[in-house]
Amino acid sequence: MSAFNAIGEDREVERDEYTPGIEPQATWCPGCGDFGVLKALKGAMADLGKDPEEILLVTGIGCSGKLSSYFDSYGFHTIHGRALPIARAAKLANPELEVIAAGGDGDGYGIGGNHFMHTARENHDFTYIVFNNEIFGLTKGQTSPTSPKGHKSKTQPHGSAKSPIRPLTTALTAGATYAARTAAVNPNQAQEILVEAIEHDGFSHIDFLTQCPTWNKDAKQYVPYVDVQQSDDYDFDVSDRREAADMMQKTEEALYEGEVLTGRFYHEADRPSYGQEKRELGEMPDEPLAERYHDDDYEWERSYDLLDPHK
Amino acid sequence: MTEEIVWRIAGGSGDGIDSTSQNFAKALMRSGLDVFTHRHYPSRIRGGHTYVEVRAGPDDVASRGDGYNFLLALGDSFARNPQEDAYYGNEEAKPLAENLDELREGGVIVYDEGLIDPEEIPDFEERVEENDWNVYPLDLRGMAREKGREVMRNTAGVGATAALLDYDLEHVEDLMEDAMSGEVLEANLEILEAAYQQVKEMEFSHDLRMPTGDHDEEQVLLSGSNAIAFGALDEGCRFISGYPMTPWTEVFTLMSKYLPEMGGVSEQVEDEIAAAALALGASHAGVKAMSGSSGGGFALMSEPLGLAEMTETPVVLIEAMRAGPSTGMPTKPEQSDLEHVLYTSQGDSSRVVFAPGNVMEAYEQTREAFRIAYEYQLPAIVLYDQKLSGELRNVDESFFDREPNPDLGETLTEEELAEAAHHASGKFQRFQHDPDNDKGVSPRSIPGQKGGKFLATGNEHTPEGHISEDPDNRVAQLERRLGKLDTIRDDLDEQEGSHQSYHGPEDADYGILTFGSQQGTVEEAVDRLNEAGHSVKSLGVSGVMPLAEAEITEFLESVDEALVVEMTASAQFRGLVQKEIGRFGPKMNSLLKYNGNPFEPHEIVEGFETIIEGSEPAPTTRFVPAAGD
Ligand SMILES: Cc1ncc(C[n+]2csc(CCOP(=O)(O)OP(=O)(O)O)c2C)c(N)n1
Ligand code: SF4
């Protein structure tokens, strides 16, 4: 019998079950795009019938990092930029947990950029949501890695000389097997994408466009989006790396030209996840490591049995 | 009869010095002797002068001792670099030239005349005469080439050693049969035998003989790194994440070797921030987990360390010290990361730090670190250094015959969670102060358990994990976290004997206080000082956070004056004692060494004599200059 009974129980879940039964400290501004992520995430989890207690939501620091305060599940609100390594290990320790990692663009593409690249490369099986508002929200409006070139802020009063990072192309080149962009202005598409991303067996990256009405009034996130899968103008094969790269380039250029292209850009279904690869190599046990600590019959090996070569 | 042999094998890094010395030490152990090894190597992968000493005697050997009495100089094969542009200069003779300073009077030298020309060492002949050394040039390379390959000249050297010391070759042969097979074994056995016979026919001028000894039970030969890995495994650790950095790498590679076989997981990740963060993630999900590094890498772990404290996530971090600051001296020991480990990361901290003094303590205290971390839900750190990491020592096999402990500490079952206190929001009160639990520990749930959901956050938080800046809640939570240290202090005080090491007569007038890896060397110095008519005892401290206040107080109260011995330049350990206990300031003097080499017993003897007995008033700090290099 599993020690974690909340896991894998199929049942109807109301989206309200993910709402904490307490008014959380209202730290998101009125009109903030982060509400859209929360809404879509609740909807997606309800669609999937996930018990709140089988979900571990690992967040970074920033307005975005507060997601774990507003979503009721097991949560780990960590440190700036480090949600990914914590999520990775939790998933390795208990592959049956539904792990979601989330953070902002500063959090995920700036301070945590190295982890982003390596998590994508290793193809860990969980979903990573990056709240992309092209600005540092919580620290009051500094330029972020996704702010457009020339963006003026208190730390770059003459405008930024840096080109914005290209999150989707970065994820694709690093090795992510699922990459999508969606926007808070369209919670329906966002929810659909989240469902697909969570079901995907491998690393799913979602660049989630969220508006920050407080610090970034001119961001393009208010512009109506185009869903590249729905639009006749953009016909491409979502499982083809080259075509995906091409489309990503289009959205990453278009974003700063005033048009927002969204949708699933890449979906590679058959690459084994990191956990599977490790299990096949004999580098990870078949059953969840965390279960073992609750199994009274498990025989713990001792170092005493390893002493022979030292005699 | 010879009391002890200190055999030094010298050559270039990459010449097999390490494996040869390990095998020889093991052969000596199997023949009934107690052994201890000391490793010296430069920060270079191949070439560059390196040596290992194996000290062997009939009784407990706890330090490298002073100097040595048998040199096997192999010649540095990597000095002959075929690419002229990368030529290192003619360094072939270094294994002979560089090792003469510490060779004791009357000692034996075997050098490889196939590679080393003593005429390159200008004062060699004079020094041999002056010190009454017995020199045996042998064509070790020639013997190796004749029956096998040039690299096997190590084996020829060991054969010659056995013949010169009247040591039964069988012990070495047995070991080779265990370690090798096929043609390689055949060739090595032939070389061993040939060298042995050739030397047996020579005339000897020395009177050193291999001592004999006897063990009551089966012995194992382990390094400090080995002991840490075994301690972790026995305490149920099944997850490690790391990034290589000398000398921590040894623990990391050992764990990576054992864990997959034992059903665990090892992860080499992108940097040390990630490494520590992964360990937290695994622990949060319900696994016993560890990470670690050396100075610079540990610096990167400072933020996850604080997160572990704030979220009360159990985790064990290993810190293997080397000389700093910054990249410092990668292959040289120092103890100067003490303050770094005690105080790194922001805020008022709740962490535990152990500094084991020898191989046995390394095992014991790694287990303790896990026990404490999981029982009290905080990070525990094992602080050791480059010296302890590589030194081998024989230990009774039965020492390791203990029950494993996979206990996660106070975690609730789903039945218990159903009964447990929940907040109106439905969240489990994970960080609740339970007045009945005087440990200050609030039982936890594991993600996936029914009825246990909570938020762990690095922000200050309420009992159920909601972020809060409420002043009363802040005080209650902070005091609960910090208060655990007092309970842990009491807990450790009850674990008799395994945390601090006393040595010498109880009523001694003087005391030597030390911490970590200098323990064995200090104890040997204490014996020698007492033999010389002084009245000295020592205390080796391994509980540095919480500091072993009761023991240190009792110790310092009972002596007239004390010498604090440590490998730091700023007297960090003495500073800690002064900060935590205060009133012994005037009684403490420091003996410091920070040139990259650990103390040798004679340095402590001399330091004691000059500082404690020689000067009035005693100076507070002294540097013992380098012996040799
Ligand atoms: C190591 C560290 N550096 C800096 C900070 C301060 N900090 C908190 S949030 C943040 C930026 C947040 O921006 P972003 O990740 O884009 O998230 P948003 O608030 O816009 O959702 C910074 C710099 C911190 N908490 N930790
Ligand atoms: S500052 Fe911006 S990102 Fe943060 S809550 Fe307000 S609107 Fe949202």
mmCIF file of N, CA and C in Angstrom, chain A residues 3-7 9 21-22 25 51 53 56 68-69 72-79 82 85-86 88-90 92-93 97 114-115 118 274 278 282-285 289-290 292-293 298 300-304 306-307 309-311, chain B residues 26 30 218 220-222 226 230 234 236 238 260 262-267 269-271 273-274 277-278 281-282 284-286 288 397 401-402 406 414 423 425 427 445-459 466-467:
data_model
loop_
_atom_site.group_PDB
_atom_site.id
_atom_site.type_symbol
_atom_site.label_atom_id
_atom_site.label_comp_id
_atom_site.label_asym_id
_atom_site.label_seq_id
_atom_site.Cartn_x
_atom_site.Cartn_y
_atom_site.Cartn_z
ATOM 1 N N ALA A 3 2.205 4.896 0.792
ATOM 2 C CA ALA A 3 2.172 5.740 1.984
ATOM 3 C C ALA A 3 1.543 7.087 1.667
ATOM 4 N N PHE A 4 1.323 7.325 0.385
ATOM 5 C CA PHE A 4 0.817 8.626 -0.036
ATOM 6 C C PHE A 4 -0.542 8.453 -0.701
ATOM 7 N N ASN A 5 -1.571 8.417 0.120
ATOM 8 C CA ASN A 5 -2.879 8.051 -0.401
ATOM 9 C C ASN A 5 -3.529 9.091 -1.288
ATOM 10 N N ALA A 6 -3.041 10.325 -1.187
ATOM 11 C CA ALA A 6 -3.653 11.359 -2.011
ATOM 12 C C ALA A 6 -3.277 11.160 -3.484
ATOM 13 N N ILE A 7 -2.234 10.371 -3.719
ATOM 14 C CA ILE A 7 -1.726 10.245 -5.081
ATOM 15 C C ILE A 7 -2.535 9.264 -5.920
ATOM 16 N N GLU A 9 -5.517 9.141 -6.970
ATOM 17 C CA GLU A 9 -6.923 8.841 -6.713
ATOM 18 C C GLU A 9 -7.762 9.564 -7.765
ATOM 19 N N GLY A 21 -8.781 28.264 1.870
ATOM 20 C CA GLY A 21 -9.948 28.707 2.604
ATOM 21 C C GLY A 21 -9.658 29.896 3.482
ATOM 22 N N ILE A 22 -8.760 30.709 3.024
ATOM 23 C CA ILE A 22 -8.407 31.905 3.792
ATOM 24 C C ILE A 22 -8.162 32.984 2.765
ATOM 25 N N GLN A 25 -3.118 37.213 1.953
ATOM 26 C CA GLN A 25 -2.712 38.608 1.935
ATOM 27 C C GLN A 25 -2.754 39.056 0.485
ATOM 28 N N ASP A 51 -5.932 15.521 -7.243
ATOM 29 C CA ASP A 51 -6.154 15.833 -5.846
ATOM 30 C C ASP A 51 -5.153 16.916 -5.427
ATOM 31 N N GLU A 53 -3.659 17.362 -2.885
ATOM 32 C CA GLU A 53 -2.578 16.871 -2.034
ATOM 33 C C GLU A 53 -1.589 15.992 -2.785
ATOM 34 N N LEU A 56 2.632 19.144 -5.881
ATOM 35 C CA LEU A 56 3.632 19.956 -5.200
ATOM 36 C C LEU A 56 3.947 21.135 -6.113
ATOM 37 N N SER A 68 2.068 30.068 -5.075
ATOM 38 C CA SER A 68 1.861 28.958 -4.130
ATOM 39 C C SER A 68 1.071 29.390 -2.900
ATOM 40 N N SER A 69 0.960 30.702 -2.655
ATOM 41 C CA SER A 69 0.115 31.146 -1.544
ATOM 42 C C SER A 69 -1.355 31.156 -1.936
ATOM 43 N N ASP A 72 -4.064 26.163 -3.489
ATOM 44 C CA ASP A 72 -4.010 25.307 -2.318
ATOM 45 C C ASP A 72 -3.582 23.891 -2.673
ATOM 46 N N SER A 73 -2.346 23.584 -2.344
ATOM 47 C CA SER A 73 -1.820 22.221 -2.548
ATOM 48 C C SER A 73 -0.618 22.142 -1.620
ATOM 49 N N TYR A 74 0.162 21.086 -1.727
ATOM 50 C CA TYR A 74 1.464 21.130 -1.077
ATOM 51 C C TYR A 74 2.268 22.180 -1.821
ATOM 52 N N GLY A 75 2.966 23.035 -1.090
ATOM 53 C CA GLY A 75 3.705 24.095 -1.762
ATOM 54 C C GLY A 75 5.092 24.282 -1.191
ATOM 55 N N PHE A 76 5.964 24.781 -2.019
ATOM 56 C CA PHE A 76 7.301 25.153 -1.547
ATOM 57 C C PHE A 76 7.657 26.470 -2.225
ATOM 58 N N HIS A 77 7.584 27.526 -1.447
ATOM 59 C CA HIS A 77 7.907 28.869 -1.930
ATOM 60 C C HIS A 77 9.364 29.064 -1.566
ATOM 61 N N THR A 78 10.246 29.031 -2.557
ATOM 62 C CA THR A 78 11.673 28.803 -2.268
ATOM 63 C C THR A 78 12.490 30.100 -2.232
ATOM 64 N N ILE A 79 13.516 30.196 -3.049
ATOM 65 C CA ILE A 79 14.336 31.403 -3.103
ATOM 66 C C ILE A 79 14.435 31.844 -4.567
ATOM 67 N N ARG A 82 15.484 29.627 -7.826
ATOM 68 C CA ARG A 82 15.886 28.242 -7.534
ATOM 69 C C ARG A 82 14.728 27.252 -7.484
ATOM 70 N N PRO A 85 15.730 23.559 -9.471
ATOM 71 C CA PRO A 85 16.468 22.453 -8.837
ATOM 72 C C PRO A 85 15.690 21.795 -7.701
ATOM 73 N N ILE A 86 14.902 22.562 -6.990
ATOM 74 C CA ILE A 86 14.127 21.967 -5.903
ATOM 75 C C ILE A 86 13.031 21.059 -6.480
ATOM 76 N N ARG A 88 13.080 19.556 -9.353
ATOM 77 C CA ARG A 88 13.718 18.374 -9.964
ATOM 78 C C ARG A 88 13.899 17.258 -8.952
ATOM 79 N N ALA A 89 14.460 17.637 -7.804
ATOM 80 C CA ALA A 89 14.758 16.607 -6.807
ATOM 81 C C ALA A 89 13.480 16.035 -6.216
ATOM 82 N N ALA A 90 12.472 16.897 -6.019
ATOM 83 C CA ALA A 90 11.220 16.388 -5.454
ATOM 84 C C ALA A 90 10.628 15.350 -6.398
ATOM 85 N N LEU A 92 12.317 13.488 -8.548
ATOM 86 C CA LEU A 92 13.142 12.274 -8.505
ATOM 87 C C LEU A 92 12.848 11.473 -7.231
ATOM 88 N N ALA A 93 12.634 12.194 -6.145
ATOM 89 C CA ALA A 93 12.385 11.516 -4.869
ATOM 90 C C ALA A 93 11.036 10.817 -4.881
ATOM 91 N N LEU A 97 4.437 12.275 -7.553
ATOM 92 C CA LEU A 97 3.906 13.610 -7.245
ATOM 93 C C LEU A 97 3.698 14.370 -8.540
ATOM 94 N N ASN A 114 20.628 29.533 -15.564
ATOM 95 C CA ASN A 114 21.444 28.318 -15.650
ATOM 96 C C ASN A 114 20.617 27.074 -15.349
ATOM 97 N N HIS A 115 19.757 27.183 -14.341
ATOM 98 C CA HIS A 115 18.924 26.022 -13.995
ATOM 99 C C HIS A 115 17.910 25.725 -15.101
ATOM 100 N N HIS A 118 19.614 23.754 -17.806
ATOM 101 C CA HIS A 118 19.942 22.372 -17.431
ATOM 102 C C HIS A 118 18.709 21.515 -17.173
ATOM 103 N N TYR A 274 13.759 12.235 -18.001
ATOM 104 C CA TYR A 274 15.005 12.003 -17.273
ATOM 105 C C TYR A 274 14.873 10.840 -16.294
ATOM 106 N N LYS A 278 17.055 7.453 -16.250
ATOM 107 C CA LYS A 278 17.845 7.063 -15.081
ATOM 108 C C LYS A 278 17.455 5.665 -14.600
ATOM 109 N N GLY A 282 19.677 2.015 -14.417
ATOM 110 C CA GLY A 282 19.894 1.461 -13.079
ATOM 111 C C GLY A 282 20.387 2.513 -12.099
ATOM 112 N N GLU A 283 20.119 3.769 -12.403
ATOM 113 C CA GLU A 283 20.587 4.863 -11.555
ATOM 114 C C GLU A 283 19.485 5.382 -10.648
ATOM 115 N N MET A 284 18.343 4.719 -10.712
ATOM 116 C CA MET A 284 17.221 5.163 -9.893
ATOM 117 C C MET A 284 16.284 3.983 -9.706
ATOM 118 N N PRO A 285 15.744 3.826 -8.486
ATOM 119 C CA PRO A 285 14.878 2.662 -8.253
ATOM 120 C C PRO A 285 13.546 2.781 -9.014
ATOM 121 N N LEU A 289 11.410 6.523 -4.353
ATOM 122 C CA LEU A 289 12.362 6.489 -3.248
ATOM 123 C C LEU A 289 11.690 6.864 -1.925
ATOM 124 N N ALA A 290 10.806 7.860 -1.986
ATOM 125 C CA ALA A 290 10.169 8.352 -0.766
ATOM 126 C C ALA A 290 9.292 7.281 -0.104
ATOM 127 N N ARG A 292 9.946 4.223 0.292
ATOM 128 C CA ARG A 292 10.764 3.274 1.030
ATOM 129 C C ARG A 292 10.841 3.588 2.526
ATOM 130 N N TYR A 293 10.797 4.861 2.833
ATOM 131 C CA TYR A 293 10.916 5.259 4.240
ATOM 132 C C TYR A 293 9.659 4.921 5.031
ATOM 133 N N TYR A 298 10.950 -3.084 4.202
ATOM 134 C CA TYR A 298 12.124 -2.854 3.359
ATOM 135 C C TYR A 298 13.402 -3.125 4.157
ATOM 136 N N TRP A 300 16.981 -2.393 4.789
ATOM 137 C CA TRP A 300 17.978 -1.351 4.523
ATOM 138 C C TRP A 300 19.362 -1.948 4.484
ATOM 139 N N GLU A 301 20.031 -1.759 3.361
ATOM 140 C CA GLU A 301 21.403 -2.269 3.265
ATOM 141 C C GLU A 301 22.301 -1.458 4.174
ATOM 142 N N ARG A 302 23.377 -2.095 4.619
ATOM 143 C CA ARG A 302 24.284 -1.429 5.539
ATOM 144 C C ARG A 302 25.663 -1.274 4.922
ATOM 145 N N SER A 303 26.398 -0.304 5.366
ATOM 146 C CA SER A 303 27.744 -0.126 4.830
ATOM 147 C C SER A 303 28.631 -1.313 5.213
ATOM 148 N N TYR A 304 28.231 -1.988 6.274
ATOM 149 C CA TYR A 304 28.969 -3.175 6.710
ATOM 150 C C TYR A 304 29.145 -4.162 5.555
ATOM 151 N N LEU A 306 29.652 -3.445 2.621
ATOM 152 C CA LEU A 306 30.556 -2.903 1.601
ATOM 153 C C LEU A 306 32.012 -2.955 2.059
ATOM 154 N N LEU A 307 32.228 -3.547 3.225
ATOM 155 C CA LEU A 307 33.565 -3.444 3.803
ATOM 156 C C LEU A 307 34.610 -4.348 3.159
ATOM 157 N N PRO A 309 36.108 -4.883 0.286
ATOM 158 C CA PRO A 309 37.279 -4.352 -0.420
ATOM 159 C C PRO A 309 38.238 -3.577 0.478
ATOM 160 N N HIS A 310 37.817 -3.270 1.669
ATOM 161 C CA HIS A 310 38.672 -2.472 2.560
ATOM 162 C C HIS A 310 39.438 -3.326 3.556
ATOM 163 N N LYS A 311 39.243 -4.656 3.466
ATOM 164 C CA LYS A 311 39.879 -5.525 4.471
ATOM 165 C C LYS A 311 41.300 -5.902 4.063
ATOM 166 N N LYS B 26 47.485 -1.675 3.319
ATOM 167 C CA LYS B 26 46.549 -2.767 3.593
ATOM 168 C C LYS B 26 47.306 -4.051 3.947
ATOM 169 N N ARG B 30 46.938 -6.089 7.345
ATOM 170 C CA ARG B 30 46.593 -7.522 7.394
ATOM 171 C C ARG B 30 47.615 -8.321 8.183
ATOM 172 N N GLU B 218 39.140 -8.697 12.856
ATOM 173 C CA GLU B 218 39.318 -8.252 11.478
ATOM 174 C C GLU B 218 39.322 -6.718 11.402
ATOM 175 N N VAL B 220 39.506 -3.059 8.953
ATOM 176 C CA VAL B 220 39.244 -2.457 7.642
ATOM 177 C C VAL B 220 40.030 -1.161 7.554
ATOM 178 N N LEU B 221 40.432 -0.831 6.317
ATOM 179 C CA LEU B 221 41.249 0.356 6.097
ATOM 180 C C LEU B 221 40.377 1.409 5.414
ATOM 181 N N LEU B 222 40.141 2.500 6.105
ATOM 182 C CA LEU B 222 39.210 3.490 5.562
ATOM 183 C C LEU B 222 39.762 4.904 5.642
ATOM 184 N N ASN B 226 35.634 7.958 3.073
ATOM 185 C CA ASN B 226 34.915 6.695 3.141
ATOM 186 C C ASN B 226 33.982 6.644 4.337
ATOM 187 N N PHE B 230 29.973 6.107 4.385
ATOM 188 C CA PHE B 230 29.362 4.970 5.082
ATOM 189 C C PHE B 230 28.401 5.443 6.169
ATOM 190 N N ASP B 234 24.467 4.430 6.260
ATOM 191 C CA ASP B 234 23.900 3.716 7.401
ATOM 192 C C ASP B 234 22.790 4.504 8.079
ATOM 193 N N GLY B 236 20.630 5.992 6.464
ATOM 194 C CA GLY B 236 19.475 5.963 5.566
ATOM 195 C C GLY B 236 19.490 7.013 4.473
ATOM 196 N N ARG B 238 19.743 8.345 0.971
ATOM 197 C CA ARG B 238 19.667 7.709 -0.351
ATOM 198 C C ARG B 238 19.613 8.738 -1.481
ATOM 199 N N PRO B 260 23.492 4.027 -6.477
ATOM 200 C CA PRO B 260 22.629 3.285 -7.418
ATOM 201 C C PRO B 260 22.475 1.817 -7.017
ATOM 202 N N MET B 262 22.489 0.670 -4.080
ATOM 203 C CA MET B 262 21.687 0.571 -2.870
ATOM 204 C C MET B 262 20.305 1.181 -3.066
ATOM 205 N N GLY B 263 19.943 1.381 -4.317
ATOM 206 C CA GLY B 263 18.601 1.882 -4.590
ATOM 207 C C GLY B 263 18.438 3.371 -4.340
ATOM 208 N N GLY B 264 19.529 4.101 -4.363
ATOM 209 C CA GLY B 264 19.440 5.546 -4.144
ATOM 210 C C GLY B 264 19.732 6.323 -5.412
ATOM 211 N N VAL B 265 19.810 7.622 -5.263
ATOM 212 C CA VAL B 265 19.998 8.491 -6.423
ATOM 213 C C VAL B 265 21.140 9.467 -6.158
ATOM 214 N N SER B 266 22.021 9.601 -7.153
ATOM 215 C CA SER B 266 23.077 10.606 -7.088
ATOM 216 C C SER B 266 22.939 11.530 -8.287
ATOM 217 N N GLU B 267 23.055 12.808 -8.056
ATOM 218 C CA GLU B 267 22.911 13.779 -9.130
ATOM 219 C C GLU B 267 24.093 14.739 -9.173
ATOM 220 N N VAL B 269 25.061 18.093 -10.689
ATOM 221 C CA VAL B 269 24.250 19.166 -11.261
ATOM 222 C C VAL B 269 25.099 20.360 -11.691
ATOM 223 N N GLU B 270 24.421 21.451 -12.096
ATOM 224 C CA GLU B 270 25.113 22.554 -12.750
ATOM 225 C C GLU B 270 25.944 23.445 -11.841
ATOM 226 N N ASP B 271 25.616 23.535 -10.588
ATOM 227 C CA ASP B 271 26.407 24.351 -9.669
ATOM 228 C C ASP B 271 26.011 24.008 -8.228
ATOM 229 N N ILE B 273 24.641 25.915 -5.946
ATOM 230 C CA ILE B 273 23.332 26.421 -5.490
ATOM 231 C C ILE B 273 22.302 25.347 -5.810
ATOM 232 N N ALA B 274 22.381 24.853 -7.034
ATOM 233 C CA ALA B 274 21.461 23.794 -7.439
ATOM 234 C C ALA B 274 21.669 22.561 -6.575
ATOM 235 N N ALA B 277 20.043 22.997 -3.345
ATOM 236 C CA ALA B 277 18.594 23.110 -3.553
ATOM 237 C C ALA B 277 17.992 21.734 -3.843
ATOM 238 N N LEU B 278 18.665 20.928 -4.625
ATOM 239 C CA LEU B 278 18.151 19.584 -4.903
ATOM 240 C C LEU B 278 18.028 18.778 -3.605
ATOM 241 N N GLY B 281 14.961 19.757 -1.977
ATOM 242 C CA GLY B 281 13.779 19.260 -2.679
ATOM 243 C C GLY B 281 13.528 17.797 -2.360
ATOM 244 N N ALA B 282 14.584 17.004 -2.350
ATOM 245 C CA ALA B 282 14.432 15.573 -2.081
ATOM 246 C C ALA B 282 13.991 15.356 -0.639
ATOM 247 N N HIS B 284 12.384 17.471 1.283
ATOM 248 C CA HIS B 284 11.000 17.943 1.414
ATOM 249 C C HIS B 284 10.022 16.858 0.949
ATOM 250 N N ALA B 285 10.424 16.133 -0.099
ATOM 251 C CA ALA B 285 9.539 15.092 -0.641
ATOM 252 C C ALA B 285 9.633 13.790 0.139
ATOM 253 N N GLY B 286 10.479 13.753 1.188
ATOM 254 C CA GLY B 286 10.451 12.597 2.073
ATOM 255 C C GLY B 286 11.592 11.614 1.944
ATOM 256 N N LYS B 288 15.907 10.947 2.846
ATOM 257 C CA LYS B 288 17.082 11.467 3.542
ATOM 258 C C LYS B 288 18.107 11.889 2.499
ATOM 259 N N GLU B 397 36.520 -3.994 12.336
ATOM 260 C CA GLU B 397 35.362 -4.180 11.477
ATOM 261 C C GLU B 397 34.058 -4.049 12.264
ATOM 262 N N ASP B 401 29.352 -2.556 12.578
ATOM 263 C CA ASP B 401 28.259 -3.516 12.662
ATOM 264 C C ASP B 401 27.110 -2.903 13.451
ATOM 265 N N ARG B 402 26.400 -1.982 12.815
ATOM 266 C CA ARG B 402 25.328 -1.293 13.537
ATOM 267 C C ARG B 402 24.067 -1.233 12.686
ATOM 268 N N PRO B 406 16.791 4.521 9.036
ATOM 269 C CA PRO B 406 16.104 5.289 7.990
ATOM 270 C C PRO B 406 14.991 6.186 8.538
ATOM 271 N N GLU B 414 -1.027 9.237 7.799
ATOM 272 C CA GLU B 414 -2.280 9.858 7.364
ATOM 273 C C GLU B 414 -3.348 9.775 8.450
ATOM 274 N N HIS B 423 -5.578 24.451 10.196
ATOM 275 C CA HIS B 423 -6.027 25.826 10.170
ATOM 276 C C HIS B 423 -7.399 25.881 9.495
ATOM 277 N N SER B 425 -8.241 27.259 7.020
ATOM 278 C CA SER B 425 -8.077 27.173 5.566
ATOM 279 C C SER B 425 -7.960 25.728 5.100
ATOM 280 N N LYS B 427 -5.431 23.897 5.884
ATOM 281 C CA LYS B 427 -4.013 23.526 5.866
ATOM 282 C C LYS B 427 -3.580 22.930 7.202
ATOM 283 N N SER B 445 4.413 16.682 7.582
ATOM 284 C CA SER B 445 3.769 15.763 6.646
ATOM 285 C C SER B 445 4.630 15.718 5.400
ATOM 286 N N ILE B 446 4.405 14.723 4.569
ATOM 287 C CA ILE B 446 5.194 14.564 3.351
ATOM 288 C C ILE B 446 4.249 14.769 2.163
ATOM 289 N N PRO B 447 4.653 15.576 1.176
ATOM 290 C CA PRO B 447 3.781 15.811 0.014
ATOM 291 C C PRO B 447 3.248 14.499 -0.573
ATOM 292 N N GLY B 448 1.949 14.495 -0.810
ATOM 293 C CA GLY B 448 1.319 13.278 -1.304
ATOM 294 C C GLY B 448 0.469 12.634 -0.233
ATOM 295 N N GLN B 449 0.711 13.013 1.032
ATOM 296 C CA GLN B 449 -0.089 12.443 2.114
ATOM 297 C C GLN B 449 -1.426 13.178 2.208
ATOM 298 N N LYS B 450 -2.432 12.409 2.484
ATOM 299 C CA LYS B 450 -3.765 12.999 2.654
ATOM 300 C C LYS B 450 -3.831 13.746 3.973
ATOM 301 N N GLY B 451 -4.407 14.930 3.912
ATOM 302 C CA GLY B 451 -4.601 15.701 5.141
ATOM 303 C C GLY B 451 -3.372 16.470 5.598
ATOM 304 N N GLY B 452 -2.341 16.500 4.746
ATOM 305 C CA GLY B 452 -1.099 17.109 5.214
ATOM 306 C C GLY B 452 -0.666 18.358 4.486
ATOM 307 N N LYS B 453 -1.497 18.889 3.601
ATOM 308 C CA LYS B 453 -0.958 19.951 2.743
ATOM 309 C C LYS B 453 -0.636 21.218 3.537
ATOM 310 N N PHE B 454 0.497 21.771 3.192
ATOM 311 C CA PHE B 454 0.969 22.999 3.842
ATOM 312 C C PHE B 454 1.886 23.701 2.862
ATOM 313 N N LEU B 455 2.220 24.944 3.193
ATOM 314 C CA LEU B 455 3.169 25.686 2.364
ATOM 315 C C LEU B 455 4.458 25.875 3.154
ATOM 316 N N ALA B 456 5.542 25.415 2.556
ATOM 317 C CA ALA B 456 6.853 25.705 3.128
ATOM 318 C C ALA B 456 7.350 26.957 2.436
ATOM 319 N N THR B 457 7.731 27.954 3.193
ATOM 320 C CA THR B 457 8.196 29.170 2.544
ATOM 321 C C THR B 457 9.384 29.781 3.268
ATOM 322 N N GLY B 458 10.250 30.359 2.472
ATOM 323 C CA GLY B 458 11.414 31.043 3.019
ATOM 324 C C GLY B 458 11.072 32.381 3.642
ATOM 325 N N ASN B 459 9.850 32.837 3.437
ATOM 326 C CA ASN B 459 9.381 34.025 4.163
ATOM 327 C C ASN B 459 8.983 33.596 5.572
ATOM 328 N N HIS B 466 1.348 30.258 5.973
ATOM 329 C CA HIS B 466 1.012 31.499 5.283
ATOM 330 C C HIS B 466 2.059 32.553 5.599
ATOM 331 N N ILE B 467 2.437 33.315 4.594
ATOM 332 C CA ILE B 467 3.439 34.355 4.787
ATOM 333 C C ILE B 467 2.902 35.387 5.772
#
